[in-house]
Coordinates of C-alpha atoms and ligand atoms in Angstrom, one line a residue:
X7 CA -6.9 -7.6 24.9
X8 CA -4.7 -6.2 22.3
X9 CA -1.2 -7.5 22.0
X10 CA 1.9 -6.4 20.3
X11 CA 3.4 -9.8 19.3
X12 CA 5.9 -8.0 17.6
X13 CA 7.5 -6.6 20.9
X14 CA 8.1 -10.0 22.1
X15 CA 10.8 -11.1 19.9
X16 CA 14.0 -11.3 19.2
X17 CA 14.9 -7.5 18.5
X18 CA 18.7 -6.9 18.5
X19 CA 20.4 -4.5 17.6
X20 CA 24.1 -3.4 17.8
X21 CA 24.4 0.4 18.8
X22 CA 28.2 -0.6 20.0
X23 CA 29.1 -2.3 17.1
X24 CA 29.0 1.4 15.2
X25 CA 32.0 1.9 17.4
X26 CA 35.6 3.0 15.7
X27 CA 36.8 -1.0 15.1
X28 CA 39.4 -0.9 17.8
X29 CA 36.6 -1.3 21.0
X30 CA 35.6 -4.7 20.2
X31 CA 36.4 -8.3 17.4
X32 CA 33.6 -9.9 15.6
X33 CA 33.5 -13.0 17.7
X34 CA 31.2 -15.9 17.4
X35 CA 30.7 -18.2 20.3
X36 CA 32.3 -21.7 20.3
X37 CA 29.8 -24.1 19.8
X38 CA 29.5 -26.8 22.5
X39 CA 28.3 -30.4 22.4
X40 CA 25.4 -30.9 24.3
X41 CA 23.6 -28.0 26.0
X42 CA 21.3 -28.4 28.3
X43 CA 19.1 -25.4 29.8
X44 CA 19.3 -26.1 34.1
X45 CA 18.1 -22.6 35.1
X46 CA 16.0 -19.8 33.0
X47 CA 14.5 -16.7 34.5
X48 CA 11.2 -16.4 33.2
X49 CA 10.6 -12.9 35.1
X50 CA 13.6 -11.8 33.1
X51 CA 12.5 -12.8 29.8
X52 CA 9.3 -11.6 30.0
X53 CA 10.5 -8.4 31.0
X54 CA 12.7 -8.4 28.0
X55 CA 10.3 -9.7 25.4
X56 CA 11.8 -13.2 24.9
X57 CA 8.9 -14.8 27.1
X58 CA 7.9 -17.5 24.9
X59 CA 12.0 -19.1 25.0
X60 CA 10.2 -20.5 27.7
X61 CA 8.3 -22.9 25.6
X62 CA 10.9 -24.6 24.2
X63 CA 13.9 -25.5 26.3
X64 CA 15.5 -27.6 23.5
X65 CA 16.0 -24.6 21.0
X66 CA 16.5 -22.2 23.7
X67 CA 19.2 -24.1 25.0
X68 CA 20.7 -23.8 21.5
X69 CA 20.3 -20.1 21.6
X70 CA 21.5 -19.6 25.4
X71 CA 25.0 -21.9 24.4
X72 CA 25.8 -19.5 21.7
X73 CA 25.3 -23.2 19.5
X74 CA 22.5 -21.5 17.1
X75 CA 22.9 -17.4 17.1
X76 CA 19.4 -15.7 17.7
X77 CA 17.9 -13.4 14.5
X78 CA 19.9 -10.4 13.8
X79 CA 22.6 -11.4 16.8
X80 CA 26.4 -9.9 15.6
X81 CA 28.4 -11.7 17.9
X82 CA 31.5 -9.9 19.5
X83 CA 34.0 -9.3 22.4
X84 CA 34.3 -5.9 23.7
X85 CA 38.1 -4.5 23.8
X86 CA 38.9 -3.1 27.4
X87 CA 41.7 -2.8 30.0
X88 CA 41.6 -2.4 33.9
X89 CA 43.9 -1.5 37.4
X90 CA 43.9 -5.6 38.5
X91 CA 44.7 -4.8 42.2
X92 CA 46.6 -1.7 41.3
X93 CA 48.6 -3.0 38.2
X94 CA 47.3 -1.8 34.4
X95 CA 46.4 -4.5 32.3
X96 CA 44.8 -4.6 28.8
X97 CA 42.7 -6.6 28.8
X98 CA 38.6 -7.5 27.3
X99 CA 36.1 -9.8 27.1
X100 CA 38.1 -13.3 27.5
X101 CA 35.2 -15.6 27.7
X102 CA 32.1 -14.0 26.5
X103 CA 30.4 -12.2 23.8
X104 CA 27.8 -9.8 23.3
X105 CA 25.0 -11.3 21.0
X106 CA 23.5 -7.5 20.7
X107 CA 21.0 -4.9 22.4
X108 CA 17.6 -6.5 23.2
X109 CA 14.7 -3.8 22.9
X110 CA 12.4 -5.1 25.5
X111 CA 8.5 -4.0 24.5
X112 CA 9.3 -0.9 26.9
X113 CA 12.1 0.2 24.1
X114 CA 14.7 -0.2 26.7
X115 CA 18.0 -1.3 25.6
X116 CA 19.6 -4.3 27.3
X117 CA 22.8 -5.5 26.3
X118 CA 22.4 -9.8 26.3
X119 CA 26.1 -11.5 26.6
X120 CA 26.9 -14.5 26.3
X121 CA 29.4 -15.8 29.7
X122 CA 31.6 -18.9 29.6
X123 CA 30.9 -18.9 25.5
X124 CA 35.0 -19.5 24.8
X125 CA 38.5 -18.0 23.8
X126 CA 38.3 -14.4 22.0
X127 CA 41.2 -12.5 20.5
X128 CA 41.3 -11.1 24.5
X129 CA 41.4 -15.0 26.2
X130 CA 45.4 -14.0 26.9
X131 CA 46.3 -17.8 28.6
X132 CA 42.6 -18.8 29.4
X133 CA 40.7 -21.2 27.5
X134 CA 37.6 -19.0 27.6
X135 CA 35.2 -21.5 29.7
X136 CA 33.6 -21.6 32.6
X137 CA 31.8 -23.7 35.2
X138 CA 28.5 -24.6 36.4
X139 CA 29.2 -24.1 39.6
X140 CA 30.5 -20.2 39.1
X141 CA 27.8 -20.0 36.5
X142 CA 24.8 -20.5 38.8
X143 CA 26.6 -18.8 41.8
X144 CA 26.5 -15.9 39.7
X145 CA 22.9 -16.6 38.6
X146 CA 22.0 -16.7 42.1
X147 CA 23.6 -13.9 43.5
X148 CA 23.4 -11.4 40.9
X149 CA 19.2 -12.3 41.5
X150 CA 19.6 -11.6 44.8
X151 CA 21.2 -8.3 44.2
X152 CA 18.1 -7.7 41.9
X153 CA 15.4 -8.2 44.5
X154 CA 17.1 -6.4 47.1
X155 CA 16.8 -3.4 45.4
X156 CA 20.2 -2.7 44.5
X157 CA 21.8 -2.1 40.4
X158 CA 23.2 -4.9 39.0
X159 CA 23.5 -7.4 36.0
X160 CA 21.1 -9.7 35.1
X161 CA 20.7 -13.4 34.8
X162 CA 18.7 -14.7 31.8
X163 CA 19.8 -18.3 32.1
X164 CA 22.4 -21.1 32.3
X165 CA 22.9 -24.0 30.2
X166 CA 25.2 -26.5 30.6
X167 CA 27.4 -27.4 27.6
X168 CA 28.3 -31.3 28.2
X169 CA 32.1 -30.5 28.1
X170 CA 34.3 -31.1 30.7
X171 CA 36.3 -27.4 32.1
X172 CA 39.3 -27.6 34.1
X173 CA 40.3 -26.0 37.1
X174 CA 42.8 -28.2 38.9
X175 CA 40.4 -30.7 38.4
X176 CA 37.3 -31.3 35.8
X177 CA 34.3 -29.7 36.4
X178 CA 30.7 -29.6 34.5
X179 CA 31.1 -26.1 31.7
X180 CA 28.1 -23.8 31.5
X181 CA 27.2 -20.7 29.5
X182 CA 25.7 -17.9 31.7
X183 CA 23.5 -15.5 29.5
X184 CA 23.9 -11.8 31.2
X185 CA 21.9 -9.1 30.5
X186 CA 23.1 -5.5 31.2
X187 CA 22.1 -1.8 30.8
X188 CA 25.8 -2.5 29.2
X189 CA 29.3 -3.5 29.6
X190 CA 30.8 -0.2 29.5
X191 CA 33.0 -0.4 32.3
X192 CA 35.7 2.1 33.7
X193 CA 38.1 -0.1 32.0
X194 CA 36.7 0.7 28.6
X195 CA 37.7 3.8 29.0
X196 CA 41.1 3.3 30.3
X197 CA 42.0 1.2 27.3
X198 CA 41.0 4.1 25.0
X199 CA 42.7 7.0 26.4
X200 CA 46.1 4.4 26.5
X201 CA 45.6 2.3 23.5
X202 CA 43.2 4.7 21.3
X203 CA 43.4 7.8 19.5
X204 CA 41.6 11.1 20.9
X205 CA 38.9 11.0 18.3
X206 CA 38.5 7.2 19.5
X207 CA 38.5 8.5 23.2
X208 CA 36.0 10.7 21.6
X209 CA 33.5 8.3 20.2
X210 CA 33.5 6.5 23.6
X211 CA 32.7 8.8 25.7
X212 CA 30.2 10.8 23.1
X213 CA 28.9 6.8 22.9
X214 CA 28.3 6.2 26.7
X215 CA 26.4 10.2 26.9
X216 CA 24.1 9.2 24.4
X217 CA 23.1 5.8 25.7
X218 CA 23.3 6.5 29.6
X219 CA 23.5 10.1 30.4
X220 CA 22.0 11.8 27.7
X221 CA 21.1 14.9 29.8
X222 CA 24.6 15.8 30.1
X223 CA 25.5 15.5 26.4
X224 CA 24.6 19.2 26.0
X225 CA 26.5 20.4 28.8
X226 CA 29.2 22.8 28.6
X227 CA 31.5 20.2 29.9
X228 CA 30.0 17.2 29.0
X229 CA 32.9 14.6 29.7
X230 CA 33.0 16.3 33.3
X231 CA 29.3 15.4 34.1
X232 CA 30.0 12.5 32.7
X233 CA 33.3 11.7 35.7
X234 CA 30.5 13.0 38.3
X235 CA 27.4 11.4 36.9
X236 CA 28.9 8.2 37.4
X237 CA 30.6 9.1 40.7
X238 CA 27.6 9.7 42.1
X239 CA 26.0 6.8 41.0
X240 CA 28.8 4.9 42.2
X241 CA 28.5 6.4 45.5
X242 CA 24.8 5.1 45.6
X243 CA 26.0 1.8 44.6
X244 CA 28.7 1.0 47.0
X245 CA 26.2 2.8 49.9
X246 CA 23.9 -0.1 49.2
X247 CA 26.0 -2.8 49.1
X248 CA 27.5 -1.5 52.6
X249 CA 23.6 -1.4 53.6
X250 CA 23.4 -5.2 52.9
X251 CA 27.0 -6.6 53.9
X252 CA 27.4 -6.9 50.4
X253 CA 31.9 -7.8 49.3
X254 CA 32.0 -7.2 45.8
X255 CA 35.2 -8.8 46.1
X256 CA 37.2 -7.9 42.7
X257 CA 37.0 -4.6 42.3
X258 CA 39.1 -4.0 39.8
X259 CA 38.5 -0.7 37.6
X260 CA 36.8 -3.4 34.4
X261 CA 34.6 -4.7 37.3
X262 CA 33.0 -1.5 37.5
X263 CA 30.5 -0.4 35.3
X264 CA 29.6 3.3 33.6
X265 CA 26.0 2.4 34.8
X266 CA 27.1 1.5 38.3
X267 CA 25.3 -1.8 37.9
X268 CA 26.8 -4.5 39.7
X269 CA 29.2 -6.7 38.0
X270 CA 31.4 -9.2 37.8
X271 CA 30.1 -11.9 40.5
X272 CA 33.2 -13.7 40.9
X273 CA 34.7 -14.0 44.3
X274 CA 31.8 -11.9 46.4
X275 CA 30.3 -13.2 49.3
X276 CA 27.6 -11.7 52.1
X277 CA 29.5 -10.7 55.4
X278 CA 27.8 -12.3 58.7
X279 CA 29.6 -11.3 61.2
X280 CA 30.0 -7.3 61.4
X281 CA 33.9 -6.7 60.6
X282 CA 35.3 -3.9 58.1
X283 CA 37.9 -6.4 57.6
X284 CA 36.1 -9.3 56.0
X285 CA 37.8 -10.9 53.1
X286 CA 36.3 -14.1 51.4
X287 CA 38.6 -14.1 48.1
X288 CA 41.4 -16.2 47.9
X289 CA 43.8 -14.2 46.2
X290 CA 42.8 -10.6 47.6
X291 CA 45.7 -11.5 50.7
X292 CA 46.1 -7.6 51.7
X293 CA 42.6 -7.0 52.0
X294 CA 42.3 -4.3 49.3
X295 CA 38.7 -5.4 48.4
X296 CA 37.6 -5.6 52.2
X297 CA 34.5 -4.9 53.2
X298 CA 35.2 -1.7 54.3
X299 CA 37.8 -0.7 52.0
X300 CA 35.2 -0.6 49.4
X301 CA 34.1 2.5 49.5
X302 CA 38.2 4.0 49.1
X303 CA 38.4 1.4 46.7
X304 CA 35.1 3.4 44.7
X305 CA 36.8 6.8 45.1
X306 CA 40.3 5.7 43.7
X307 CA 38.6 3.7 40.7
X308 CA 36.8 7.1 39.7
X309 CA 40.0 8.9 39.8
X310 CA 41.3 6.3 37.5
X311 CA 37.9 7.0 35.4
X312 CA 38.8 11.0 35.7
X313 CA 42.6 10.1 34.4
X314 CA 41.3 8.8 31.2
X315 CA 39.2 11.7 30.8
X316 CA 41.2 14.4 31.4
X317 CA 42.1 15.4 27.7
X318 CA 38.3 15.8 27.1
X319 CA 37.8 17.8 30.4
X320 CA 39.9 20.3 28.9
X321 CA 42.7 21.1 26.6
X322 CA 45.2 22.7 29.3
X323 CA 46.4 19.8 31.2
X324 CA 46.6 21.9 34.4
X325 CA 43.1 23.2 34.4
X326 CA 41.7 19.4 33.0
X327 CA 43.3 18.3 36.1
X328 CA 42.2 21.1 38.7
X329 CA 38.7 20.4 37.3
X330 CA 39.3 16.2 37.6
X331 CA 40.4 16.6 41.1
X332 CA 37.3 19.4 42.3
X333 CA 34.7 16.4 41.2
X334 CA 36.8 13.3 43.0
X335 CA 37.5 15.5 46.3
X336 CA 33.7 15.9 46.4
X337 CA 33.7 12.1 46.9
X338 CA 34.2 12.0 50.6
X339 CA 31.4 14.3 51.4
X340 CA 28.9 13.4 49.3
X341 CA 29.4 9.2 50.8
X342 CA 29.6 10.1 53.9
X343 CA 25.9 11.8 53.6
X344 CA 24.5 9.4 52.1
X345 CA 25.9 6.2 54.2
X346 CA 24.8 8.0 57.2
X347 CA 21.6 9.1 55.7
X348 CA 21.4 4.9 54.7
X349 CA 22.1 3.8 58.4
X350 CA 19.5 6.6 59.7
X351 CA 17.3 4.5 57.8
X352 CA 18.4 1.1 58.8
X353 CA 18.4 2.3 62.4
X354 CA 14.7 3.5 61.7
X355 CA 15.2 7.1 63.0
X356 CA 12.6 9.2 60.8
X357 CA 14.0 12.9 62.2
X358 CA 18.3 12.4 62.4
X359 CA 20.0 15.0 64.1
X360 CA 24.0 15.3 63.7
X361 CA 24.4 13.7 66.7
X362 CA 22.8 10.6 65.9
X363 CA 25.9 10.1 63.8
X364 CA 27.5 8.6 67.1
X365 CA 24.4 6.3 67.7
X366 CA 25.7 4.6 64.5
X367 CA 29.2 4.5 65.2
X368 CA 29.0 3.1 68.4
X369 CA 26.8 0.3 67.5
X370 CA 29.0 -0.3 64.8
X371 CA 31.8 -0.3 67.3
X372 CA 29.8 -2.5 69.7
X373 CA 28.8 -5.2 66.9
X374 CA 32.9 -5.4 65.6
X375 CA 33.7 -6.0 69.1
X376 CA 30.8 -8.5 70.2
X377 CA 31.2 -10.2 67.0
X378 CA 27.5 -9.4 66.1
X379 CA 25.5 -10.4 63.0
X380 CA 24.9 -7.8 60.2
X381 CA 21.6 -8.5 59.0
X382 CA 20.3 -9.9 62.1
X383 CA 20.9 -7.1 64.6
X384 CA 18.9 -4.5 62.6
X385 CA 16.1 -7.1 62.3
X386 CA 16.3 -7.6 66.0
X387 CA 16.2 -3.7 66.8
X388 CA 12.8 -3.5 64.5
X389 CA 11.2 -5.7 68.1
X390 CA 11.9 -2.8 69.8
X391 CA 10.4 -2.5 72.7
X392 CA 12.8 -4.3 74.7
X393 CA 16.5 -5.4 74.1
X394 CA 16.1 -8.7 71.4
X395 CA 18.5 -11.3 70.8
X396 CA 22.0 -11.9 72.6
X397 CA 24.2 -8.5 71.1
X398 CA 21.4 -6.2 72.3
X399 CA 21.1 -8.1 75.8
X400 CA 24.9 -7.9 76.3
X401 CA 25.8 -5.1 79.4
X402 CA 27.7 -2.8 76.7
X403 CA 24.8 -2.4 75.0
X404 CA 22.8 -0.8 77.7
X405 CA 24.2 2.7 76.9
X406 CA 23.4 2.5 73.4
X407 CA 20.1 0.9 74.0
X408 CA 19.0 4.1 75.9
X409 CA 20.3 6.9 73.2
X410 CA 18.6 5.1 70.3
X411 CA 15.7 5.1 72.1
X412 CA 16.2 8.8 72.3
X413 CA 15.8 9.1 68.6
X414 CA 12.3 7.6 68.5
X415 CA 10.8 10.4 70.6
X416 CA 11.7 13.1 68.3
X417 CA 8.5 14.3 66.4
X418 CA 6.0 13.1 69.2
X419 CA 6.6 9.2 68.5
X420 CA 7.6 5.9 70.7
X421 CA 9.2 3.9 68.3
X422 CA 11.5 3.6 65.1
X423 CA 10.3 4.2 62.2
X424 CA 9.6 0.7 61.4
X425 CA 8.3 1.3 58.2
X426 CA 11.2 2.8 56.8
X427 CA 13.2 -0.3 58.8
X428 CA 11.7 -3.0 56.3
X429 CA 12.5 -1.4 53.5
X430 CA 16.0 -1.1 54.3
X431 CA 17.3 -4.0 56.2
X432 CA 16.5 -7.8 54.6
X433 CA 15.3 -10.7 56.4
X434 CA 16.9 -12.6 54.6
X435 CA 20.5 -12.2 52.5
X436 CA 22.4 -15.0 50.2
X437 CA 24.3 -16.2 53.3
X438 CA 27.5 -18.2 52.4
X439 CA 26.7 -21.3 53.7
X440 CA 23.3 -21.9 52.0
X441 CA 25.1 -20.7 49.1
X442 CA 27.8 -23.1 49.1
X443 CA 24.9 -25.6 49.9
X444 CA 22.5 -25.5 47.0
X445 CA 25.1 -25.2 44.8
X446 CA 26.9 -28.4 45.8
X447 CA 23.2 -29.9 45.4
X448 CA 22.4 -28.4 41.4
X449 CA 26.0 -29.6 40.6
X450 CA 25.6 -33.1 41.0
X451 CA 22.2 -32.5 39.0
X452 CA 19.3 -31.6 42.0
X453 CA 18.7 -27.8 41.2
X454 CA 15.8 -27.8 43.8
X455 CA 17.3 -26.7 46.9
X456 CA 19.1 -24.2 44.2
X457 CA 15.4 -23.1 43.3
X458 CA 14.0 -22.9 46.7
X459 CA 17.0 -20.8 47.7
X460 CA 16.2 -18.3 44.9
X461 CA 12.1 -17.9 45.4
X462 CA 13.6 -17.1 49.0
X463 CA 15.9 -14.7 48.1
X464 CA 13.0 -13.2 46.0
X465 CA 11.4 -11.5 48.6
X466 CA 14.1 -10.9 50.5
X467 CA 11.8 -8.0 52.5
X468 CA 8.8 -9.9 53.1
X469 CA 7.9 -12.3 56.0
X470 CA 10.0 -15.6 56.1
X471 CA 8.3 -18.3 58.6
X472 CA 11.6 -20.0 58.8
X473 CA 13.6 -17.0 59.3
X474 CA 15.7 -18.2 62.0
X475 CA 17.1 -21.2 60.5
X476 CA 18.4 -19.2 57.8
X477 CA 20.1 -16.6 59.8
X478 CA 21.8 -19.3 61.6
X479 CA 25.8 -19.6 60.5
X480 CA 27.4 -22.7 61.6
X481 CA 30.3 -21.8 63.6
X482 CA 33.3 -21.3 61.8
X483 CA 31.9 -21.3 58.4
X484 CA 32.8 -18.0 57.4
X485 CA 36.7 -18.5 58.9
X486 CA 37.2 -21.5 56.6
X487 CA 34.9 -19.6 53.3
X488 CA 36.8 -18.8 50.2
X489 CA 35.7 -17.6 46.9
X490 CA 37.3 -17.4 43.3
X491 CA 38.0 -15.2 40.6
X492 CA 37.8 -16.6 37.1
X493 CA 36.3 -20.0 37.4
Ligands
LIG6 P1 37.5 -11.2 36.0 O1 38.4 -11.5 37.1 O2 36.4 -12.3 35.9 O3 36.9 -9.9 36.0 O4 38.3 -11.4 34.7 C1 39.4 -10.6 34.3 C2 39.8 -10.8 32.9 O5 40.2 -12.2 32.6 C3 38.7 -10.5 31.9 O6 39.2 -9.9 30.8 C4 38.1 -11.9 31.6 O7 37.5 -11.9 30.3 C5 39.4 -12.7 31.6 N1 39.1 -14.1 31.9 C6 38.7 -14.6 33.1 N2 38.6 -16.0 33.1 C7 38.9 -16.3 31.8 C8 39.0 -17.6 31.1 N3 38.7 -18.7 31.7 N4 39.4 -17.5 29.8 C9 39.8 -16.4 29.2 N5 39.7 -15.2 29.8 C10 39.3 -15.2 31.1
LIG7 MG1 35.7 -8.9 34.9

């Protein structure tokens, strides 16, 4: 067989770094006493050509800390603001750097950060760290995200660095290494339309059509594609994290990528019990990051996006603006078809008519009020010859029961479309608890629950012998759960 060894390599380069000065400092990461490598994604690396790190945890360790920089790594912290729960901030990267742009032996282009890695000229009050514990939640759940189909981030590894971080009280410090179509986020954006000149706005945007959306650079509007190219693919992104109980959690407008990857795995959690309302995160207290709040929450960070576009949309204010605003009011619309079109799917009806719309709604309705599992109702409708599990056996549901079944009938059949079911609706999801469980385990140094968790959460379609015990929540888990930002 014929191999390339030249494609598996170190190959950065640093496409972003040709930027006008003012999107990013030359930043090298803080070196760290004793790093030790606790969790590597040899799937990922392989995929990216650095496959053979594997072989020697020592160095790679070194590399993964930011101790020893990689060949042809230009270290730096990108320059960005963001709408914190409403409020403008400038901001950036306070506690990571990007090492460069890997080109994996496909001749993609992956951005490879490194998370935790200390202070930056953007560090404001922080001290730039951060903790196992966040480290390898993030590892975990970004991975999870991966396999279940839906854009996000990547985890490459974490190594521990052998220096004490504090959060009220001492934890373990870790460096997460992220990888990333790229850390363009809304935010960037923001902070050059308020802190950049036009011809800086320019280079951005010109930038981000080149590397992501390089159709639309030729368009007769290109920084309008551009607002609904990445509407759109927002809109796919927050439909699939609705189709999974996913809470982002923080979804401020630098949480939210120009790819529409997933990012920024601070305080998210999976939602159990079905309720729009569900919070997990400490400080979000009015509920602005709710579950379902997140799709509002979408459309009012790509008005924020349009905002900072506006002077490339067009020259007269009035018609930049007119234009801006035909692209966001499309938003509603567009979700809409889509979610429904998603919960078509996770209802497994192959044929949907308009009025099937109600056969969601009121099983929606049915599950807030009964208090009824996310993942495991749609897992109990795919047995669906007769009612399964307590929600479906519960009187109210009798109704329902008979108009789904309703649905099946349509194009000669008897039943859902179960294939289209499976592909749609999990078996199994990061739920909280095991969460919280494993990574209480790999913190006081036994990452094998941690592991077993994450070959689980690998296939989270397939069959699962033990799937019961993991849908099982212990009562009043969720009531007590909170999650963090920034730890
Ligand atoms: P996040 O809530 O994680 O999206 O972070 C918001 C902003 O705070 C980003 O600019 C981060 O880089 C910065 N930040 C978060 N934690 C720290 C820390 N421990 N030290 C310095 N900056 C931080
Ligand atoms: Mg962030």
């Amino acid at each position: 067989m014929h191999t390339n060894d030249k494609k598996h390599d170190w190959r950065l380069e640093h496409t972003y770094a040709k930027l006008p000065a003012v999107f990013f400092s030359a930043q090298a990461p803080m070196p760290v006493p004793k790093p030790e490598l606790v969790c590597f994604n040899e799937g990922l690396a392989e995929a990216l050509g650095l496959g053979f790190l594997k072989k020697d945890p020592e160095s790679t360790a070194n590399f993964l800390s930011g101790n020893q920089l990689p060949k042809g790594a230009q270290p730096l912290a990108q320059a960005y603001a963001g709408h914190q729960f409403g409020h403008f901030n400038r901001l950036g990267d306070g506690r990571a750097v990007l090492l460069g742009e890997q080109i994996d032996p496909l001749g993609n282009r992956i951005d490879i950060q490194l998370k935790g890695s200390g202070q930056t000229p953007y560090s404001r009050r922080g001290d730039g760290k951060a903790t196992q514990y966040s480290m390898l939640r993030e590892y975990l759940i970004s991975e999870a995200m991966y396999h279940l189909g839906i854009p996000t981030t990547r985890s490459l590894a974490v190594v521990t660095t052998g220096e004490k971080v504090f959060r009220e009280k001492p934890h373990d410090g870790a460096v997460l290494t992220r990888t990333a179509a790229s850390h363009i986020r809304i935010g960037t954006f923001e902070y050059a339309r308020n802190f950049c000149t036009i011809e800086e706005l320019k280079a951005l945007t010109n930038y981000t059509l080149e590397r992501h959306y390089p159709d639309k650079k030729e368009a007769a509007n290109p920084a309008l594609e551009l607002l609904k190219a990445v509407m759109h693919e927002h809109i796919d992104l927050v439909v699939d994290w609705m189709r999974v109980g996913f809470i982002h959690g923080v979804l401020n407008t630098d949480n939210m990528s120009i790819t529409a990857e997933t990012i920024d795995y601070g305080p998210c959690a999976f939602m159990n019990t079905y309720d729009r309302k569900t919070v997990f995160s400490s400080i979000d207290r009015q509920g602005r990051y709710a579950f379902g709040n997140q799709p509002p929450i979408v459309q009012w960070n790509v008005t924020v996006l349009a905002n900072a576009l506006l002077p490339l949309i067009s020259e007269n204010r009035d018609q930049a603006i007119a234009l801006a605003q035909e692209v966001i009011d499309g938003f509603q619309y567009k979700f809409t078809e889509r979610w429904y079109r998603m919960m078509f799917a996770k209802l497994g009806i192959a044929h949907p008519e308009d009025k099937d719309k109600k056969v969601v709604d009121t099983l929606l309705e049915l599950m807030e009020t009964h208090k009824a599992d996310y993942t495991q109702v749609f897992l109990d409708l795919q047995q669906y010859e007769q009612p399964h599990g307590r929600f479906l056996n519960t009187e109210a549901c009798k109704d329902w029961w008979k108009r789904w079944k309703e649905t099946h009938t349509r194009g000669g059949g008897n039943k859902p479309d179960l294939s289209l079911m499976n592909t749609v609706n999990p078996k199994v999801i990061p739920r909280n608890h095991w969460v919280e469980n494993v990574l209480e385990t790999a913190i006081k140094g036994d990452m094998k629950p941690f592991n077993e968790l994450l070959e689980i959460l690998s296939t989270p379609y397939g069959e699962h012998p033990d799937e019961l015990q993991f849908q099982q929540v212990p009562a009043d888990f969720d009531a007590q759960y909170q999650t963090f930002c920034g730890t």
